[in-house]
CSV table of C-alpha atoms in Angstrom, one decimal:
chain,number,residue,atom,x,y,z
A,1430,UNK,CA,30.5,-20.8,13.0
A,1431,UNK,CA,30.5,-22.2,16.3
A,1432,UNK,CA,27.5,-22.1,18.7
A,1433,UNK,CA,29.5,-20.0,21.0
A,1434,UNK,CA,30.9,-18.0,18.3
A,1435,UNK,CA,27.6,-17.3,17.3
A,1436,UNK,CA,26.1,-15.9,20.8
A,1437,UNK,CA,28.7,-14.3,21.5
A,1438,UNK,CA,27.4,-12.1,17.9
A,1439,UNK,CA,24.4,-11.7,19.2
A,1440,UNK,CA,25.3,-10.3,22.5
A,1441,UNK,CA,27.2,-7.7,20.6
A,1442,UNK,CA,24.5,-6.8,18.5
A,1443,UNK,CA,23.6,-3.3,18.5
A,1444,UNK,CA,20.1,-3.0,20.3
A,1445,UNK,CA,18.4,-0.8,17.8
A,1446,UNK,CA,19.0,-4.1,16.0
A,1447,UNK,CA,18.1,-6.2,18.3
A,1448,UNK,CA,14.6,-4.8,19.0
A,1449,UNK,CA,14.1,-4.6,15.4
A,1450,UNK,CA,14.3,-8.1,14.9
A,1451,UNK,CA,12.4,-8.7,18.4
A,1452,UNK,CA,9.5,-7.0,16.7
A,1453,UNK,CA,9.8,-9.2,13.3
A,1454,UNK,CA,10.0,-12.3,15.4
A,1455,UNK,CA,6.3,-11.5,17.3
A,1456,UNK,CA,4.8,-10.2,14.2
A,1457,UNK,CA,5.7,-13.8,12.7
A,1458,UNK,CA,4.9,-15.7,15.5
A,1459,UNK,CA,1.9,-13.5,16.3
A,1460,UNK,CA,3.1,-13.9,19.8
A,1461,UNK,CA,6.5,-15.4,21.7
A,1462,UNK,CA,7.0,-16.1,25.1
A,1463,UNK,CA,10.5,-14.4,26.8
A,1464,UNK,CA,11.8,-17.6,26.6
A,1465,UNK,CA,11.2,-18.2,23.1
A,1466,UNK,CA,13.2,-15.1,22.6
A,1467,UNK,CA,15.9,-15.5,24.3
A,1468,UNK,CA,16.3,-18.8,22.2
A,1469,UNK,CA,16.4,-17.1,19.4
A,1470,UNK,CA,17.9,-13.8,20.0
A,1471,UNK,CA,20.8,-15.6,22.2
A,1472,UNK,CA,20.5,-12.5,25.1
A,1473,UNK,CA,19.4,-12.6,28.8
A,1474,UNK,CA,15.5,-12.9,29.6
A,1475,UNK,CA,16.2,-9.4,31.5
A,1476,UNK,CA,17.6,-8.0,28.3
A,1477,UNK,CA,14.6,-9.1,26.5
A,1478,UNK,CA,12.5,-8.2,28.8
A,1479,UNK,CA,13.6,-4.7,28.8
A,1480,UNK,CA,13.5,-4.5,24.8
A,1481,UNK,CA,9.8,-5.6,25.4
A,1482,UNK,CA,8.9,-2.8,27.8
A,1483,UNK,CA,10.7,-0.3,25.6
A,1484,UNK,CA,8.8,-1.7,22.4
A,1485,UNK,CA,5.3,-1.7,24.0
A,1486,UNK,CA,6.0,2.1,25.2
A,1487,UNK,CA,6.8,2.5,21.5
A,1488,UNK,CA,3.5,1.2,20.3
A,1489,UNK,CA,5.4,-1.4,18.1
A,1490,UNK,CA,4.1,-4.5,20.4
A,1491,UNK,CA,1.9,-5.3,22.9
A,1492,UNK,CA,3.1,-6.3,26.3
A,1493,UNK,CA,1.5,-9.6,27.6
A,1494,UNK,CA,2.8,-11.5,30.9
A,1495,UNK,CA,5.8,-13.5,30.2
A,1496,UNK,CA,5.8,-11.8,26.3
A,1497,UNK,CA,4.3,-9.9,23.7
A,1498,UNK,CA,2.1,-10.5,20.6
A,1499,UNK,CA,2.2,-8.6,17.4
A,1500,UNK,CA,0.0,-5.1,17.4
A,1501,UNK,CA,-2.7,-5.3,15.2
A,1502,UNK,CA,-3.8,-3.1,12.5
A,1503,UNK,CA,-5.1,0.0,13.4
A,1504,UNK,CA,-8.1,0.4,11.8
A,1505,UNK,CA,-10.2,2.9,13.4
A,1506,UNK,CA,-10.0,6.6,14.3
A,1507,UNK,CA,-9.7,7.5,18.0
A,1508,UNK,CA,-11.5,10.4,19.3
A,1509,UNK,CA,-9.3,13.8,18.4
A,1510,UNK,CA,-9.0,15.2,22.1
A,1511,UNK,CA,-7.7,11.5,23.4
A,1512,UNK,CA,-5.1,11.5,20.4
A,1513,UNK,CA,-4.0,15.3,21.1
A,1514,UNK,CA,-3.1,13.9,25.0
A,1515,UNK,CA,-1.0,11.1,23.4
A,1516,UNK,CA,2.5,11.5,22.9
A,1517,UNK,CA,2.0,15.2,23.6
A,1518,UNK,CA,5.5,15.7,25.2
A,1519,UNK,CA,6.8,14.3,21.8
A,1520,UNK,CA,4.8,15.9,19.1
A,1521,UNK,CA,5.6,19.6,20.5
A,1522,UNK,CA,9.5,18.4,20.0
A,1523,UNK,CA,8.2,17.3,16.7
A,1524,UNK,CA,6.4,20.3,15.9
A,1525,UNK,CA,9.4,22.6,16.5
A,1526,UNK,CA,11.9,20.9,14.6
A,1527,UNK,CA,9.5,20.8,11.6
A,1528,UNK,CA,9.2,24.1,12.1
A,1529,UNK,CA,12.6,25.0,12.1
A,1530,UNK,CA,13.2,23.7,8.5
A,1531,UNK,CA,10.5,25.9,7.0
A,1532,UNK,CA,11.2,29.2,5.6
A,1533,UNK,CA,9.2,32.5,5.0
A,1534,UNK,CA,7.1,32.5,1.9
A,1535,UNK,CA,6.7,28.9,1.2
A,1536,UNK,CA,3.2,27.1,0.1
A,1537,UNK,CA,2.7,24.5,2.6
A,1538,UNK,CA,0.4,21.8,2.3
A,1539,UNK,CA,-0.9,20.3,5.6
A,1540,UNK,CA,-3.0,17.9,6.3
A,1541,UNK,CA,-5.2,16.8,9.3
A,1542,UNK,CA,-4.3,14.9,12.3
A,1543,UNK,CA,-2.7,16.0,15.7
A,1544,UNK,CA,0.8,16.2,14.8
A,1545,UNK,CA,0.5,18.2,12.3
A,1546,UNK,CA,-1.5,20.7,14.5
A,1547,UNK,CA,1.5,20.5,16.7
A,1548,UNK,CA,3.8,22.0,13.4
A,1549,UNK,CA,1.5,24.3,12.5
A,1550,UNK,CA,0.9,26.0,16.1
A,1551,UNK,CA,5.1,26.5,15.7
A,1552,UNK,CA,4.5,28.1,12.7
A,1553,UNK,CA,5.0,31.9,14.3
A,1554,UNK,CA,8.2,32.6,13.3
A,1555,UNK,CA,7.9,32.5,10.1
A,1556,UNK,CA,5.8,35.2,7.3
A,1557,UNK,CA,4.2,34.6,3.8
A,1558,UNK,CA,3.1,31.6,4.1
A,1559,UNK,CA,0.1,30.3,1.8
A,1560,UNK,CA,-1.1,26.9,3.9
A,1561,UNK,CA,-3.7,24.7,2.4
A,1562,UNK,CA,-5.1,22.2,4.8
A,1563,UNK,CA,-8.2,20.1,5.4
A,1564,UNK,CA,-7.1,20.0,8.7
A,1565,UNK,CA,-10.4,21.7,10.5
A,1566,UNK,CA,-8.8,22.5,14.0
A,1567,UNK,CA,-5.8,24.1,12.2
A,1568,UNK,CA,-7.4,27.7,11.3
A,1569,UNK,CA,-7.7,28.5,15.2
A,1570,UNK,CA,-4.5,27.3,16.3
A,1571,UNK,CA,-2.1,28.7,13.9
A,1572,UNK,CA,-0.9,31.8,13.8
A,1573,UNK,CA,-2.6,34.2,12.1
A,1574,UNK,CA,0.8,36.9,11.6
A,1575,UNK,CA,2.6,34.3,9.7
A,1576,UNK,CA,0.0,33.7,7.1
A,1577,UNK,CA,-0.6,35.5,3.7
A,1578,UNK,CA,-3.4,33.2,3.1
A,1579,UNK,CA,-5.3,30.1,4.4
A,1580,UNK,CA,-7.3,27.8,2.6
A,1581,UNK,CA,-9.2,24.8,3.5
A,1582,UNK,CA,-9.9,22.0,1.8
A,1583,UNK,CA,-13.9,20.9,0.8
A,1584,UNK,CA,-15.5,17.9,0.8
A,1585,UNK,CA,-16.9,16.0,3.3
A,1586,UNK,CA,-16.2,16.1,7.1
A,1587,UNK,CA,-15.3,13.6,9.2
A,1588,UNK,CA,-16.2,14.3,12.9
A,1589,UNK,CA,-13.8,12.2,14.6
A,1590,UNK,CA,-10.3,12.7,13.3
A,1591,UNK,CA,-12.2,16.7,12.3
A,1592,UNK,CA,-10.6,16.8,8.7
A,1593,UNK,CA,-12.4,17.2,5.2
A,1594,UNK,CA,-11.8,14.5,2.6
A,1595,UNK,CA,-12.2,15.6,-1.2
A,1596,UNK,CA,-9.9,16.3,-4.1
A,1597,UNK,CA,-6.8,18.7,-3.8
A,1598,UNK,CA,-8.1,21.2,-5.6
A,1599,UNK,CA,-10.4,24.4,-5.6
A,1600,UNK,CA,-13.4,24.3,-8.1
A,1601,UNK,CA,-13.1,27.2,-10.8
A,1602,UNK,CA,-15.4,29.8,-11.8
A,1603,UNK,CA,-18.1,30.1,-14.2
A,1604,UNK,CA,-17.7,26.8,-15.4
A,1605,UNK,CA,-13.8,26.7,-15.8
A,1606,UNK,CA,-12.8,23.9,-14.1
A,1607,UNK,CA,-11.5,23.0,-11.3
A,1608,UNK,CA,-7.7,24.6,-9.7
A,1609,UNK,CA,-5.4,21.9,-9.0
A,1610,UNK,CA,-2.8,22.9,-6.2
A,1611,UNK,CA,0.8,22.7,-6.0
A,1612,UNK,CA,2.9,23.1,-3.2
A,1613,UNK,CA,6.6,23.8,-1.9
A,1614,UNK,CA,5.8,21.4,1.4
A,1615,UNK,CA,3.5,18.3,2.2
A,1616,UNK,CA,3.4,18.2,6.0
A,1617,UNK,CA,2.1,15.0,6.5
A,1618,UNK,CA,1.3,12.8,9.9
A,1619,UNK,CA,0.8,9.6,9.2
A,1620,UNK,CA,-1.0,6.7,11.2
A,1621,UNK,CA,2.3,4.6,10.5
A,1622,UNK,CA,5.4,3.6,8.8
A,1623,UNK,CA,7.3,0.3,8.0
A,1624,UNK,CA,9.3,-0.8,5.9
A,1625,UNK,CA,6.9,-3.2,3.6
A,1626,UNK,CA,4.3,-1.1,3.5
A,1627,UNK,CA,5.8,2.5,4.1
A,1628,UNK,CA,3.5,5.4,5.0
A,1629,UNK,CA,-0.4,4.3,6.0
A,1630,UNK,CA,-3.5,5.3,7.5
A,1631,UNK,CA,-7.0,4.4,8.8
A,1632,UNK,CA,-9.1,5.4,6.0
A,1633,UNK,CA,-9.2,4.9,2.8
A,1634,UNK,CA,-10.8,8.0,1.4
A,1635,UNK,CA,-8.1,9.9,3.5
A,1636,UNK,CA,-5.3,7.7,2.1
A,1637,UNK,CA,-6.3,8.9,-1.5
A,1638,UNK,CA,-6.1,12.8,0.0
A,1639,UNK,CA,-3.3,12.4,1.3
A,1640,UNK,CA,-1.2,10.9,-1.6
A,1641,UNK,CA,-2.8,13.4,-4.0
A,1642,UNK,CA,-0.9,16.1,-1.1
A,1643,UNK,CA,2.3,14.1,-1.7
A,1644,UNK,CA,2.2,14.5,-5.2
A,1645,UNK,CA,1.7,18.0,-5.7
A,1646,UNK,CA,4.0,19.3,-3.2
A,1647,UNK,CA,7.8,19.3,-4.1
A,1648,UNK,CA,9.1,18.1,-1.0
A,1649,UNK,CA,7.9,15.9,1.3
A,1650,UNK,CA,8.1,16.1,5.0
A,1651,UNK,CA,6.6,13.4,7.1
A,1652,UNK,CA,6.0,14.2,11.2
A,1653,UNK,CA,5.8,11.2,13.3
A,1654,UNK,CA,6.5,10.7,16.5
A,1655,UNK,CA,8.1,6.9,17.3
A,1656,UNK,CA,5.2,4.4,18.7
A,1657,UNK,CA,4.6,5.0,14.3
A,1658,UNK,CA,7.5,3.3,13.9
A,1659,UNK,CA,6.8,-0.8,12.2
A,1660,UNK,CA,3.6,-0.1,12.4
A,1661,UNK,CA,1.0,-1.1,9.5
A,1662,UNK,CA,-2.3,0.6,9.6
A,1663,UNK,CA,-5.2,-0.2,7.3
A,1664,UNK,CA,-4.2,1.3,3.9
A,1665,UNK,CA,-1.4,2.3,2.2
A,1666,UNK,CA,-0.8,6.2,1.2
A,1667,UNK,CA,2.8,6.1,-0.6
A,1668,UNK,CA,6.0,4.4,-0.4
A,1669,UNK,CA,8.6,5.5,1.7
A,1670,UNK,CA,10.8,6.6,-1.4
A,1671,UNK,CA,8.8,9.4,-1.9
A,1672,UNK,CA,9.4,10.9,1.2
A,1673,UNK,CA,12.4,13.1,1.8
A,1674,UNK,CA,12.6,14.0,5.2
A,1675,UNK,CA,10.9,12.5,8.4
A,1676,UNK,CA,10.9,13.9,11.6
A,1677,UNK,CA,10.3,11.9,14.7
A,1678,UNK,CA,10.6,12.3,18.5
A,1679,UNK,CA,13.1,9.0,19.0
A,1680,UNK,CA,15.2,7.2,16.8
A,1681,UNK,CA,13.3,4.5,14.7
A,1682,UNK,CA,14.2,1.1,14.3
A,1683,UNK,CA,16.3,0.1,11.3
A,1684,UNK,CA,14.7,-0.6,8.1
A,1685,UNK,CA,16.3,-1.4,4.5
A,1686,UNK,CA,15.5,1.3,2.9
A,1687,UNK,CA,15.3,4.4,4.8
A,1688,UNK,CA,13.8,8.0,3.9
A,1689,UNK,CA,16.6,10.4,2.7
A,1690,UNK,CA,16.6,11.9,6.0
A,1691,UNK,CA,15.5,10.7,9.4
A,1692,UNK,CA,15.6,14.1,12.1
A,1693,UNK,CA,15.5,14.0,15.9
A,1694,UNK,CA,13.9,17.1,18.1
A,1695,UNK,CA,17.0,17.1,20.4
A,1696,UNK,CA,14.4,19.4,22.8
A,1697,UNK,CA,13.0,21.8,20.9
A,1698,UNK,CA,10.8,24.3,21.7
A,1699,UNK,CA,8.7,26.6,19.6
């Protein structure tokens, strides 16, 4: 193939695909210059430019003067109140749409995080439900007609993110045990997803909880709005085979091996 055989590819690349390799070049590199990129991408420096806006707003990179360099891990929790303004536009859409595919009577597992509290306040519509959560905010937001019952979690609390961490499971009675739970629905939000390392989180302990919730429900439904999107955080929670529906704000970049299904909001309200 000829040199200008081969840019002339590149300008005719799709730019979902474009960005996507964008990001894997920085994360490489650790940081590129525009230049650099438009070396090896073969597109104009206001084209990559652009991309590098849009991927900054996206939380997939961070924006530097005349570049970008690769987003590190996310390692620690940011206060609940300043995550609950982030993305909030976004994560109502999100909230609706999960919503939506819910019906009456099911057993939903849910577990902490802002997101999810977005879902479960768009939860009104629907009757029956039995939701276990160790989300702490979610038994005064939700609403209360759609509920048959509500049980939180134990363990321990963590103030910052306000969730319990301990085992999914109730403690029996009179020395019996302890209850496992299963579940028709794991609603979980996720601190990211990519496609090496599939779903993570900032914590350990809350990684374990949160896989545990995976496993006992039968169907998973991950709710993440798009700066999530090729984004590692500190510890794995599961793969993203295991998850059978995500739904996001924005369309995420490609990746080989996608969930079964990938949902937009499209507006939705609750």
């Amino acid at each position: 193939m000829t040199a200008a055989a081969d840019g002339q590819g590149q300008r005719h690349r799709l730019p979902a695909t474009r960005r996507a390799q964008l990001v894997n070049l920085v994360e490489q590199r650790g940081e590129a210059t525009v230049i650099e990129l438009v070396d090896a991408v073969g597109v104009s420096a206001d084209t990559i430019r652009r991309d590098l806006d849009d991927l900054a707003r996206r939380g997939l990179l961070t924006r530097t003067h005349g570049g970008a360099t690769h987003r590190p891990l996310a390692r620690a929790d940011q206060p609940f109140d300043r995550r609950m303004q982030e993305h909030h536009e976004g994560k109502q859409l999100i909230g609706a749409t999960a919503a939506a595919l819910l019906t009456d009577g099911q057993t939903l597992l849910i577990n902490g995080g802002t997101t999810t509290l977005a879902v479960a306040r768009c939860l009104h519509h629907l009757r029956d439900l039995t939701v276990v959560t160790n989300n702490l905010r979610l038994p005064a937001e939700i609403d209360t007609g759609s509920l048959r019952e509500l049980y939180l979690l134990g363990g321990h609390c963590r103030f910052s993110p306000l969730v319990t961490i301990g085992p999914v499971e109730f403690p029996g009675t009179e020395g019996h045990g302890s209850h496992a739970v299963t579940a028709d629905v794991a609603i979980i939000g996720v601190g990211g997803i990519s496609a090496g390392v599939g779903l993570s989180t900032t914590n350990l302990h809350e990684a374990r909880m949160m896989r545990e919730m995976i496993d006992a429900a039968q169907r998973v439904l991950v709710v993440a709005d798009a700066s999530k999107f090729g984004r590692d955080t500190f510890v794995q929670i599961a793969p993203l085979d295991l998850v059978g529906t995500v739904v996001t704000d924005r369309p995420p970049p490609p990746v080989p091996r996608p969930p079964t299904n990938v949902i937009g909001t499209r507006g939705n309200r609750c």
